[in-house]
Amino acid sequence: MLDVIWLVPALPLVGFLAILLFGRRLGEPGAGYVAAAAVLGAFVVTVGAFFDLLSLDEHHREHVSVLFSWVPVSSLQIDMALLADPLSITMALFVTGIGFLIHLFAIGYMHGDPKFSKFFLYLNLFVLSMLMLVLGENLLVTFLGWEGVGACSYFLISFWHTRESAATAGKKAFVTNRIGDWGVMLAMFLGFQAVGSVSYSALNGAAESGALASSTATGIALLLFVGAAGKSAQLPLYLWLPDAMEGPTPVSALIHAATMVTAGVFLMTRMNPVIAASADYAPQIIAWVGALTALFAATIAVAQHDIKKVLAYSTVSQLGYMFLAVGTGAYVAAVFHMVTHAFFKALMFLGSGSVIHGMHHEQDMRRMGALRTVMPITAGTFIIGWLAIAGVPPFAGFWSKDEILLFTLASSPVLYVIGLVTAVLTAFYMTRQVVMVFFGEARWESHADDHGAHGEFRPHESPPIMLFPLVVLAGLSVVGGAIQLPSFGIIPDSWRHRLEDWLHPVVEPGEAVIKGTAAYDAKSWLALLAIACAVLGIAAAIAVYAKGRAKPFEPELLARGWRYDETVSAFMGGPGRRAFDAVARFDSGVVDGAVTGTASGVRSVAERLRRGQTGFVRNYSAVVVAGVLGVLIWFVIIRGVL
Amino acid sequence: MELIVFVLASAMVLSGAIGVVLFRNPVHAALGLVLTLFGVAVHFVSMEAHFLAAVQVIVYAGAIVVLFLFVIMLLGVDRAEDLTIEPLKLQRPVAIVLGAGVTVLVAGAVVRGADTLGRETNASAPGDSNIRALARSLYSDHVLAFELTSVLLIVAVAGTVVLTRRLKKSEG
Amino acid sequence: MPEQFIAPSIDWFALSPYLVMVAGALGLLVVGALTPRWPRGLYSLVSALTATSAGVLAVFIWNDVAEMGPGTLVGGALSHDAFAQFVTIAVCAATALVALVTDAEVRGTVLEGPEIHALLLTAATGAMVMGASNDLIVLFLGLETLSLALYVLAASERTAAGQEAGMKYFILGGLASAVFLYGIALLYGGARSTNLGEIVARFQSTVALERNDSLVLAGLALLIVGLGFKVAAAPFHVWSPDVYQGAPTHVTAFMASVGKAAAFAAMLRVLVIALPFHRDDWRPVIWVLAIASLVIGSTLAVVQTDVKRMLAFSSVSHAGFLLVGVEAAGHRAGEQISGDGLESVLVYLALYSVLVVGTFSIVAVVSRHAGGSTDISVFAGLGRRRPVLALALTILLLAQAGVPLTSGFVAKWGVIQSAVAERSYAIAIIAMVSAVIAAFLYLRIMVSAWLADPSEVEPEPVPAMTGVAIALAAAVTLVVGVYPELLLGWTDAVSNFAR
Amino acid sequence: MHGAVDFPLLSMLVLVPAIGSLLVALSPRRRPEYAKLIATVTSVGVGAMSVWMLRAFDSHSGGFQFVSRHPWIESWGISWHLGVDGISLFLVVLTGVLFPLAIVGIDPHNDDPRRDKPYFAWLLLLEAGVMGSFVSLDLFLFFVCFEIVLVPMYFLIGGWGYEGRVGAATKFFLYTMLGSAFMLVSILATVFIASANGLGRITFDLVELAEGASFAASTGRWLFFGFAIAFAVKVPVFPLHTWLPDAHTQAPTAGSVVLAGVMLKLGTYGFLRFGLYLFPEAARWSRPLWLTLAVIGIIYGAIAATMQGDLKRLVAYSSVAHLGFIVLGTFAFTSQAITGSVMQMVNHGVSTGALFLMVGMIYERRHTRQIADLRGLQHVAPVFAAAFTVVMLSSIGVPGLNGFVGEYLILIGSFLTARWWVVVAATGVILAALYLLWAYQRVFHGEPDEENRSFPELRWKEGLVLLPFIGIIVFTGIYPKPMLERIEPAVHDLIEHVSDRTGYVEPQPAAISIDDEHGEGE
Amino acid sequence: MEPTTTSYLVLAALLFGIGATGLMIRRNPLVMFMCIELMLNAVNLTFVALATRFSDIDGQTAVFFVMVVAAAEVVVGLGIIISIMRRRPGATVDDLAELKG
C-alpha cells in the first residue's frame, strides 16, 4: 500500500470535492456518510501502509513518494511529496482512525443542523490538511497542511458564525496561530539557507552529520517551537484554544483535542535531530514552557464550570506534558502521550458532546448532575476516560504520563515536581467534572424552565451512531497503554517498548538515554508515587464535590484564567487599538497631509502671487522696469564690470 | 560754442522731459514734449543730421504733438491731474528708484563703453551728402524696411477704422 | 559727385509669401471698401486662403533653400533659410485657423467688414518678417507691425474688458518697444551695425581678450527685456493675463499663437544666431526667465476661475518651456554642431500654435453661447451637450498638459531632450514638475466639461468654419503626437540658418 | 525561436485594443449596445491572443520572445520595439484576461446608456496602454504607455466613480504624473549619457542601453532615482502611497480591478525591467533604502488597513502591504525572491482584483461600502461568502492558494540576502490575517440585521466572472510550476546581468547532502 | 571743447530714464503716451550720436524708421484712447483695472 500512499490524502480530497459539488443534493445524512467513508478509506490505506512498513527492515522503513514538483526555483526545489515512515504513519493512523469515529459521531451530533453538509465539507478538508501535515516530506508540505488545518479550524470554530462569540473565537484562533506560523516560516528560511532544502531528510541529515551549525540548529528549533506553541496552545499563545470551544463539539474532539493541536508536538518530534543539534538551552526552554503550561492550565481547569472549558484547559495542560517530554528528550513518550491523549480526550470531548446533545446544548456543569442515570453509556465511557487521564493504571494515560515524568526527573527535579503537582491537579479537576456531571443531584431539573422551547425537558441518551465511537474510544483508552509498556519486572519483554522500537528509525533516543540515571533506577517507585498522586487528586475532589467535606476552592482569579486572556484582550482593545488608530491617523494626517499640504501650499503661494497681479497698468510697468533693472544689473554689473 | 549749444539744448530736452512728467495739465505736458523734441532737433543739427532734425520738427513737433493736443481738446481731458495724490502706495518712490536705477546703469554702460566707439570721424560727413547718403541707404540696404513701413501704415489706417467705427444701434 | 546707385537685387519668389499676405490684406481692404457686402464668411475664407497660399509658397521656397543653401534677401534685410520658412509656415497655419474662427466671432457686429481680416493678415506679415529678419531694424518694424495690429485687435470689440486690454497692451507694449529699440541702439553702438550677419561677423573677428563690450551687454539686456515682454516670460508677462482675458477670444488665439511664435523666432534670431558669442552672458538670464515663467505661469494658473485667464497663465508656462529650449540652444550657439535646442523650440512653437488656436476656438464657441462669459462654469456639462466638441477640447488640453500621443508631448519631449542633452538637468526637472502643476488646471477644465453636473443649457451651435479649425487643430495634435516623424524628419534643416 | 513567427502578436496586443477603443468611440451614439459588443469582441480577442502567446512561449529561454521592431521616430533614435520574457509574460496574460472580465462582467451602471460608449472606449484605451507598458522594450515607448494610462484611468475614476471621485482622480493623475516627470528627465539623461559613454549613438532601445552602456556609479544612481521615483509612486512605496486609497476607493469597480490588478504592477515591473536591468549598480547600492521602505510598507499598510471603516479602502491599504512584499523581493537579488515577486505581481492582481470585484458587488447590492453597515452576509449569501473566503485566504497567503507561493518565494529568497528585513516582513502575514479576518467577521459573520437580510446571493453571471479568478487562485497555489519555470529563466538572466555589472554573487544556500534526497526532484 | 558722443549718450540715458519714470507715475493715458515718446526720442538721440561717431548712415536711417513707427503708434494709440474716452470720459489708467488677479 506504500505505493499508493497518495490515496491517504486523496480520499478525503475526493470526499471534500464530492461534498463541495453535490453537498446540497447529498443532504443529511448522505454527506456525512460520504465524508466518513472517505476517512475510513484513508484509514484502511494507512493500515495497509502500516503493515507494509512493518514488513520492511527497520532501516528501510521510509518511503518517499513525489507527487509533483511544487515550488522549483533554481536552488530551491520543493516537491509535493509524501513521506511514509513510522512517525507519519502513526500519526496518520490515529488521525484517520479517530477522525473516522468522530465523523460518525458528528453524523448524529449535527443532526438537524441546516448546514449539515457544509460541516462535513470542512471536516474532510480538515482531515486532508492534517494528513498533508503529517505525511509531508518536507517542511513546506507540512506547512501546507499546517495552515490548512488552521483554516479549517477557523471555519469550524466559527461554524455557527451568527454567534458573535463563535466568530470572534475563530478569528482569534487563526490570528494566534499565524503568530506561530511566523516562526515556522522563519525556521524554514533558516533551514533553507543553511542546508539548501526544506526537506526533513536534508535538515535532519545535516543535523545528525554535524553539518548544521549549533546556532542555526538552535534558531530553527526555537522558531519551530514558536510555531508549535501557537498550534499546540502553549504559553503564551494558548489562549485561542479555550475560546475554540465555541465550535461544535465533534470539532473540539477532533481538532482541538486529538489531532491538530498535537501537530506542534509532531513537528518537534519530526525535527528531533535538529533539536538535538541545538544549544542546550533550546530543549530546556521547550521543557520549561511545556511544564509551566501544564501547571498553569491545570490550575485554571480547576475552577471552570463549562464542561468543554474544563476539557479545553485540560488539553492545554496535557499538551504541556508532551512538550515537557519533547524538551527532556522523551520523544517516544511524547508521541505515546499524544496517542493515548488522543484516545481519552477525544472520548471525553465526544462524551461531553453527548451530554450537551442530551442536555439540549446546555454546557454549564452547575446545571448538570446525576446524568449517569439518564445516559449510562455516555457516563460509563466518560468515566473510563476520566480514569485514563487521571493516571490510574492500567488505563492508557497512566503509562504515557509515567514515562514522561520519568524522563523529567532524569532531566530536572524541579520540572518533575511541577509535573507531579500537575498530575494531582489533573486528577482533581477531572474527578470534579465527573462528579458534577454524572453524580450528585440532578440540578438540571430546577432549570428545566430555561429550556421551555423544547416542552418537557429531560436529558436523553444519544443515538447509537454517537455511542459507537464512544465505546470504541473507551476501549482504546483502556488498552492504549499497551503499545509502549515500560520495562517493569512483571511485564513480559516482548510487550515492552513496542512504540519505541517502531519509531526507532525516526526518534533516536529512547529509554536508553536515561539508563543509568537515578531516576531510571527508581522507576518502579516513581510509578507508585504517580499512582499516589492520582489517588490523592481523586480523593480530594470526591471529598469536596461528592461528599461536601470542604467548600470548593474555585477562586475568581482561576475561573478567569489568571486574567491572562482579559489582559491580552484589554491590551489589544486598548493601547494596541489606539496604536493602530494612531498609525491610521498618521497616515491621513501626516503622510497624506504632506501631499494635500503641498497642494494647498502651492495654492496659497499662488493666491499670494496673484495679488501681485493688481490690474493697475502702472504697477505692471513698474514690474517691467524692475525687470529691466534686474537684467541690466546682471549684464552691466555682473557680466560687464565684475 | 558747440558745448554751449549742447548744454542749452540738453537743458531744453531735460526740462521739457521733466515738464512732461510733472505738469499736472496734459496740455502743459504736451508743451513740455514740444520743448524736448525741439531740443533733440537742435542736437540733431549739431550732429549734422539735418534731415532728421527737419523731420523731427515737422513730423514730431508739428504733427504728432498737434495730434495730441487735438485729442486732448476733443475729449476734454484737459483737466488737471492731481499729482499730489497717489492712489497706489509705493508706486512713486519705486518708480523713481527704478527710473534712476535704469538711467544710472545705462549711463554707466555707455560711459564704460565710450572707448570702444573708435576714433571720432566727424569730418567725413558733409551736410549735403548726409541726405543723399540717407536716401541711398533707405532705398538700397533698407528698402525692405522702407516698404515695411507701408505695411505699418496699412495697419494704422485699418486700425483707426476699426477702432473708431460707429457702433450700430443694435449694439447699444 | 553722386555715386552710382545700385538697387539691391530682389528675389521676388523668395518674397512671395509676404507679398501674398500684404496683397491679401490690401485686396480685402480695397475690394471690401468698394464692393457691397460680401457673402457671409467670404472674408474669412479669403484670408484663410491667403494665409494658406503663403504657407504653401513657403514650402516651395523651403525646397529652394534646401537645394541652394541659406542666404539673405534684399540687401541682407531678410534671411533666406529654412528657419524663416518654418516660422512662416507655422504663422500661416495659425493665421489660417484664426481667420476661420474669426468669421463667427465678428459676424453680426460692426466689425463684420474686411478690416479685421486685413489686420490679421498684416499682423501675420509682421510676424513672418520677425521670423525671417536679418536686420534689427527690420525685426523692429516687423514687431511693430504685429504689435500695432494686435493693439487694435485687442481693443476691437468694444467691451469694457476689450478696451482695457487694448489700453494696457498698448501702454506696456509701447514701453517694451521703447526698451527693445533702445537695446537695438546700444547694440548698434557696440557692433556698429544693425545687420545680424554683420554683428556675428564683427564679434567673430574681434579678438575677445579683454574686450570691453558694456554697450553690447547693456543693449543685450534691453533686447532680452523687449523680447521677454513679447513672449510673455515672467516677470515680463504681467500684461498677458489681462490682455488675453480682455481681448476677443479669436484675437487671444492669434496673440498666443502667432504673437508668441514670432517673438520666439525673433529671440532665437537675436540671441542664438546674432549673438552666439555672448551666450555665456545671456544664457543665465534665459535660465532665470525660464524658471520664473514655468513656476509663475503654472502656479498662478491653478487659482484662476476664468478659462481664458487660465490659458493665459498656462501660456506663460509654455513660454517657460520654450525658454528651456532657448537655454539649451544657448549652450552650443554658434558651434558647428549646435545641438537640438533651436530645432526643439521651433517644433514646440509650431505645435503649440496649432494647439492653442484650437483650444481658444473651443473657448470662443462656448463663451459666445454663454453671453461672452469665459468663466469655467460655462464649460460645465459640455461633455453631455457637445461630446465631440468636448472630446476635441480634451485632446487639446491633454496636449497642452503634455500627455503622450499628443503633439504637446512631442513638443515638451523635444525641449526637455535638448536641455538634458546639454546637461541642464535642474531646469529640465523644474520644467517637468511645473508641467505637473499646470496639468491641474487642464484637469479642472476637463472636470468641468465632463464631470460636472450638466447644466440645463441648450447645446451651443458650432459654426462650420470654427468647427473645421477645431477639427484641423485636433487632428494635427493627434497625428503629430502619434507619428512625430512627420514633423521631425522635416525640421532637421532649420538649424542650418543664414548668417 | 518562437519569436520568429510572422504574426506581429505583440503589436496586435497593443494596437487591437487601441483600435477597438477608436471603434467604440466612433460607434453610433444611439446604439449603445454596439459599444459593448465591440468592446467585448476586442477584449476577448486580445485575451485569446495573450493566452495563445502563453502557449507558444518557449519556457526554456530567458531572452525576449515575439520580438517586433520597427523604426518609429528615427530622428530621435526611437523604435517600436516590443518583446516579452518571463518577467512580463504573465503580466501580459493577466492584462489580457482581466480586461475582458472587467468589460463583460462588470456593469458600468450608467444612468444614461449613452455613457457606456466612453466607458468602454476608455477601458480599451487603458488596456492598450497597459499592454504597451508591459511589452515595450524602448524607453520612449514605455514612457508613452506608462503615461498614457493615466488619461483613461483619470476619466474612469472621475466619470464613473463614487462621491469623492473628482478629487481622487485628480490626485491620482497629478501624483503619478509628478513621478513620471522625474522619469522623463532620467530617460533622456540615460540616453544621452549612454551615448556619450561608449554607446556612441542616441538610442532609446532598452536592450542596447542595458547591454551597451555603462555609467559612472554616481551618475547611475541619479539616473536610477529618476526612474525609481516614478515607479515608487506607481507601486506605491511608502510614503508615496496616499493617492492609492483614494483612487481605489473612488474608482468604479472595473477601475479598481484594473488599477489593482495590473496598473500598480507597472511600478514593480518597472523596477525590475528598467531599474535593475539598466542600473544594476545603483539598484544594488540603494537596496537598503528600498528594503526598508518595503518592510515599512508591509507593516504600515497592514496596520492602516486594519483601521479602515471602508471596505474598499481596506483592500486598498492591503495592496500597499502586498506590494511591499513585491518590492522586498525585487531588491533581494536572488532568483527565488525575484521570481516570487514576479509571480506575486500576478497573484496580487488576481486576488485583489477579485476582492475589488466582490466589494463592488456588495456596493451594488447595498449601496454602501462601510463595514459598519454590513452584517451577517454569510448567513444570507453563503456562496458569495465562500467565494470571498477563498479570495481572502489567498490574499492572506494561505498555502495551497496562489498568494502563498509568491509570498513564500519572496521571503525565502530575501532571507538569503536580507535576513532581518524578512524577519520583520514576515510579521506582515500575521497582520494580513488580522485585518482581513476582522473585516470578514464584521461583514459576513453575525446575525444579519434588517437591511442585510435581503442581500441577494451570488448570481450566475457574477459567479462566472469570479470563477476564472478562483480557478487561477487554486491552480497556481497547487501547481505553480508552469508559471515558475517560465519566469525563472528570465529572472536568472537578469541576475546574471546584475552579476556581470556589479560583481555581485548571488548567495546560494549551502547545499548539504542535496543529492541525498533530490534524486527525482531535479 | 566739443561735446563728446558719450555726453549725448548719457543725455539720452537720462531722457530715457525720465520717460520711464513718467510712465510709471502718470495716470493720464495721454501723458503716459508722451512719456513713451520721450523714450523713443532718447533712442533717436542715441542712434544719431552713434551714427555720427561712426560716420555710418545706418543709424540715421534707423531714426527715420523710428519716427515712422512713432507716428503710426500715435495714430493707433490715440485711436484706442479715443474709443475708451468716448465710453468713459475722464478715465485714468487706474480706472482700467477690472482685469486682474
JSON list of N, CA, C and O in Angstrom, two decimals, chain A residues 158-183:
[
{"chain": "A", "resi": 158, "resn": "SER", "atom": "N", "xyz": [-15.83, 28.95, 13.92]},
{"chain": "A", "resi": 158, "resn": "SER", "atom": "CA", "xyz": [-16.88, 29.94, 13.67]},
{"chain": "A", "resi": 158, "resn": "SER", "atom": "C", "xyz": [-17.99, 29.34, 12.81]},
{"chain": "A", "resi": 158, "resn": "SER", "atom": "O", "xyz": [-18.62, 30.02, 12.02]},
{"chain": "A", "resi": 159, "resn": "PHE", "atom": "N", "xyz": [-18.19, 28.03, 12.99]},
{"chain": "A", "resi": 159, "resn": "PHE", "atom": "CA", "xyz": [-19.22, 27.37, 12.18]},
{"chain": "A", "resi": 159, "resn": "PHE", "atom": "C", "xyz": [-20.59, 27.99, 12.42]},
{"chain": "A", "resi": 159, "resn": "PHE", "atom": "O", "xyz": [-21.35, 28.26, 11.50]},
{"chain": "A", "resi": 160, "resn": "TRP", "atom": "N", "xyz": [-20.86, 28.23, 13.68]},
{"chain": "A", "resi": 160, "resn": "TRP", "atom": "CA", "xyz": [-22.13, 28.92, 13.99]},
{"chain": "A", "resi": 160, "resn": "TRP", "atom": "C", "xyz": [-21.83, 30.40, 14.06]},
{"chain": "A", "resi": 160, "resn": "TRP", "atom": "O", "xyz": [-21.82, 31.02, 15.12]},
{"chain": "A", "resi": 161, "resn": "HIS", "atom": "N", "xyz": [-21.58, 30.97, 12.87]},
{"chain": "A", "resi": 161, "resn": "HIS", "atom": "CA", "xyz": [-20.96, 32.29, 12.83]},
{"chain": "A", "resi": 161, "resn": "HIS", "atom": "C", "xyz": [-21.93, 33.41, 13.17]},
{"chain": "A", "resi": 161, "resn": "HIS", "atom": "O", "xyz": [-21.53, 34.54, 13.33]},
{"chain": "A", "resi": 162, "resn": "THR", "atom": "N", "xyz": [-23.22, 33.07, 13.20]},
{"chain": "A", "resi": 162, "resn": "THR", "atom": "CA", "xyz": [-24.11, 34.16, 13.58]},
{"chain": "A", "resi": 162, "resn": "THR", "atom": "C", "xyz": [-23.93, 34.51, 15.05]},
{"chain": "A", "resi": 162, "resn": "THR", "atom": "O", "xyz": [-24.34, 35.57, 15.48]},
{"chain": "A", "resi": 163, "resn": "ARG", "atom": "N", "xyz": [-23.34, 33.58, 15.81]},
{"chain": "A", "resi": 163, "resn": "ARG", "atom": "CA", "xyz": [-22.98, 33.92, 17.20]},
{"chain": "A", "resi": 163, "resn": "ARG", "atom": "C", "xyz": [-21.71, 34.73, 17.18]},
{"chain": "A", "resi": 163, "resn": "ARG", "atom": "O", "xyz": [-20.68, 34.27, 16.69]},
{"chain": "A", "resi": 164, "resn": "GLU", "atom": "N", "xyz": [-21.78, 35.91, 17.72]},
{"chain": "A", "resi": 164, "resn": "GLU", "atom": "CA", "xyz": [-20.61, 36.79, 17.70]},
{"chain": "A", "resi": 164, "resn": "GLU", "atom": "C", "xyz": [-19.40, 36.12, 18.34]},
{"chain": "A", "resi": 164, "resn": "GLU", "atom": "O", "xyz": [-18.27, 36.21, 17.84]},
{"chain": "A", "resi": 165, "resn": "SER", "atom": "N", "xyz": [-19.66, 35.40, 19.46]},
{"chain": "A", "resi": 165, "resn": "SER", "atom": "CA", "xyz": [-18.53, 34.82, 20.19]},
{"chain": "A", "resi": 165, "resn": "SER", "atom": "C", "xyz": [-17.84, 33.76, 19.33]},
{"chain": "A", "resi": 165, "resn": "SER", "atom": "O", "xyz": [-16.61, 33.64, 19.34]},
{"chain": "A", "resi": 166, "resn": "ALA", "atom": "N", "xyz": [-18.62, 33.00, 18.56]},
{"chain": "A", "resi": 166, "resn": "ALA", "atom": "CA", "xyz": [-18.03, 31.97, 17.72]},
{"chain": "A", "resi": 166, "resn": "ALA", "atom": "C", "xyz": [-17.16, 32.61, 16.65]},
{"chain": "A", "resi": 166, "resn": "ALA", "atom": "O", "xyz": [-16.03, 32.19, 16.37]},
{"chain": "A", "resi": 167, "resn": "ALA", "atom": "N", "xyz": [-17.68, 33.68, 16.06]},
{"chain": "A", "resi": 167, "resn": "ALA", "atom": "CA", "xyz": [-16.92, 34.35, 15.01]},
{"chain": "A", "resi": 167, "resn": "ALA", "atom": "C", "xyz": [-15.62, 34.90, 15.57]},
{"chain": "A", "resi": 167, "resn": "ALA", "atom": "O", "xyz": [-14.55, 34.74, 14.96]},
{"chain": "A", "resi": 168, "resn": "THR", "atom": "N", "xyz": [-15.72, 35.51, 16.72]},
{"chain": "A", "resi": 168, "resn": "THR", "atom": "CA", "xyz": [-14.52, 36.07, 17.32]},
{"chain": "A", "resi": 168, "resn": "THR", "atom": "C", "xyz": [-13.51, 34.99, 17.66]},
{"chain": "A", "resi": 168, "resn": "THR", "atom": "O", "xyz": [-12.31, 35.14, 17.43]},
{"chain": "A", "resi": 169, "resn": "ALA", "atom": "N", "xyz": [-14.02, 33.89, 18.20]},
{"chain": "A", "resi": 169, "resn": "ALA", "atom": "CA", "xyz": [-13.11, 32.81, 18.58]},
{"chain": "A", "resi": 169, "resn": "ALA", "atom": "C", "xyz": [-12.38, 32.26, 17.37]},
{"chain": "A", "resi": 169, "resn": "ALA", "atom": "O", "xyz": [-11.18, 31.98, 17.43]},
{"chain": "A", "resi": 170, "resn": "GLY", "atom": "N", "xyz": [-13.09, 32.12, 16.26]},
{"chain": "A", "resi": 170, "resn": "GLY", "atom": "CA", "xyz": [-12.45, 31.61, 15.05]},
{"chain": "A", "resi": 170, "resn": "GLY", "atom": "C", "xyz": [-11.33, 32.52, 14.59]},
{"chain": "A", "resi": 170, "resn": "GLY", "atom": "O", "xyz": [-10.21, 32.08, 14.30]},
{"chain": "A", "resi": 171, "resn": "LYS", "atom": "N", "xyz": [-11.65, 33.79, 14.57]},
{"chain": "A", "resi": 171, "resn": "LYS", "atom": "CA", "xyz": [-10.64, 34.75, 14.14]},
{"chain": "A", "resi": 171, "resn": "LYS", "atom": "C", "xyz": [-9.43, 34.71, 15.07]},
{"chain": "A", "resi": 171, "resn": "LYS", "atom": "O", "xyz": [-8.29, 34.71, 14.63]},
{"chain": "A", "resi": 172, "resn": "LYS", "atom": "N", "xyz": [-9.74, 34.63, 16.37]},
{"chain": "A", "resi": 172, "resn": "LYS", "atom": "CA", "xyz": [-8.66, 34.63, 17.35]},
{"chain": "A", "resi": 172, "resn": "LYS", "atom": "C", "xyz": [-7.74, 33.44, 17.14]},
{"chain": "A", "resi": 172, "resn": "LYS", "atom": "O", "xyz": [-6.52, 33.54, 17.17]},
{"chain": "A", "resi": 173, "resn": "ALA", "atom": "N", "xyz": [-8.37, 32.28, 16.90]},
{"chain": "A", "resi": 173, "resn": "ALA", "atom": "CA", "xyz": [-7.58, 31.07, 16.69]},
{"chain": "A", "resi": 173, "resn": "ALA", "atom": "C", "xyz": [-6.66, 31.25, 15.49]},
{"chain": "A", "resi": 173, "resn": "ALA", "atom": "O", "xyz": [-5.47, 30.96, 15.54]},
{"chain": "A", "resi": 174, "resn": "PHE", "atom": "N", "xyz": [-7.22, 31.79, 14.42]},
{"chain": "A", "resi": 174, "resn": "PHE", "atom": "CA", "xyz": [-6.42, 31.90, 13.20]},
{"chain": "A", "resi": 174, "resn": "PHE", "atom": "C", "xyz": [-5.26, 32.86, 13.41]},
{"chain": "A", "resi": 174, "resn": "PHE", "atom": "O", "xyz": [-4.11, 32.57, 13.07]},
{"chain": "A", "resi": 175, "resn": "VAL", "atom": "N", "xyz": [-5.57, 34.02, 13.98]},
{"chain": "A", "resi": 175, "resn": "VAL", "atom": "CA", "xyz": [-4.53, 35.03, 14.11]},
{"chain": "A", "resi": 175, "resn": "VAL", "atom": "C", "xyz": [-3.45, 34.56, 15.06]},
{"chain": "A", "resi": 175, "resn": "VAL", "atom": "O", "xyz": [-2.25, 34.72, 14.80]},
{"chain": "A", "resi": 176, "resn": "THR", "atom": "N", "xyz": [-3.86, 33.94, 16.17]},
{"chain": "A", "resi": 176, "resn": "THR", "atom": "CA", "xyz": [-2.85, 33.47, 17.11]},
{"chain": "A", "resi": 176, "resn": "THR", "atom": "C", "xyz": [-1.97, 32.41, 16.47]},
{"chain": "A", "resi": 176, "resn": "THR", "atom": "O", "xyz": [-0.76, 32.39, 16.64]},
{"chain": "A", "resi": 177, "resn": "ASN", "atom": "N", "xyz": [-2.60, 31.54, 15.71]},
{"chain": "A", "resi": 177, "resn": "ASN", "atom": "CA", "xyz": [-1.82, 30.52, 15.01]},
{"chain": "A", "resi": 177, "resn": "ASN", "atom": "C", "xyz": [-0.84, 31.14, 14.03]},
{"chain": "A", "resi": 177, "resn": "ASN", "atom": "O", "xyz": [0.24, 30.64, 13.81]},
{"chain": "A", "resi": 178, "resn": "ARG", "atom": "N", "xyz": [-1.28, 32.24, 13.45]},
{"chain": "A", "resi": 178, "resn": "ARG", "atom": "CA", "xyz": [-0.40, 32.91, 12.49]},
{"chain": "A", "resi": 178, "resn": "ARG", "atom": "C", "xyz": [0.87, 33.42, 13.15]},
{"chain": "A", "resi": 178, "resn": "ARG", "atom": "O", "xyz": [1.93, 33.47, 12.53]},
{"chain": "A", "resi": 179, "resn": "ILE", "atom": "N", "xyz": [0.75, 33.79, 14.42]},
{"chain": "A", "resi": 179, "resn": "ILE", "atom": "CA", "xyz": [1.96, 34.22, 15.12]},
{"chain": "A", "resi": 179, "resn": "ILE", "atom": "C", "xyz": [2.95, 33.07, 15.13]},
{"chain": "A", "resi": 179, "resn": "ILE", "atom": "O", "xyz": [4.14, 33.24, 14.90]},
{"chain": "A", "resi": 180, "resn": "GLY", "atom": "N", "xyz": [2.40, 31.88, 15.39]},
{"chain": "A", "resi": 180, "resn": "GLY", "atom": "CA", "xyz": [3.27, 30.73, 15.35]},
{"chain": "A", "resi": 180, "resn": "GLY", "atom": "C", "xyz": [3.80, 30.46, 13.95]},
{"chain": "A", "resi": 180, "resn": "GLY", "atom": "O", "xyz": [4.97, 30.12, 13.77]},
{"chain": "A", "resi": 181, "resn": "ASP", "atom": "N", "xyz": [2.95, 30.67, 12.96]},
{"chain": "A", "resi": 181, "resn": "ASP", "atom": "CA", "xyz": [3.38, 30.42, 11.58]},
{"chain": "A", "resi": 181, "resn": "ASP", "atom": "C", "xyz": [4.57, 31.26, 11.20]},
{"chain": "A", "resi": 181, "resn": "ASP", "atom": "O", "xyz": [5.43, 30.86, 10.41]},
{"chain": "A", "resi": 182, "resn": "TRP", "atom": "N", "xyz": [4.59, 32.46, 11.78]},
{"chain": "A", "resi": 182, "resn": "TRP", "atom": "CA", "xyz": [5.73, 33.33, 11.55]},
{"chain": "A", "resi": 182, "resn": "TRP", "atom": "C", "xyz": [7.02, 32.58, 11.91]},
{"chain": "A", "resi": 182, "resn": "TRP", "atom": "O", "xyz": [7.99, 32.57, 11.16]},
{"chain": "A", "resi": 183, "resn": "GLY", "atom": "N", "xyz": [6.98, 31.91, 13.06]},
{"chain": "A", "resi": 183, "resn": "GLY", "atom": "CA", "xyz": [8.15, 31.15, 13.47]},
{"chain": "A", "resi": 183, "resn": "GLY", "atom": "C", "xyz": [8.46, 30.02, 12.52]},
{"chain": "A", "resi": 183, "resn": "GLY", "atom": "O", "xyz": [9.61, 29.79, 12.14]}
]
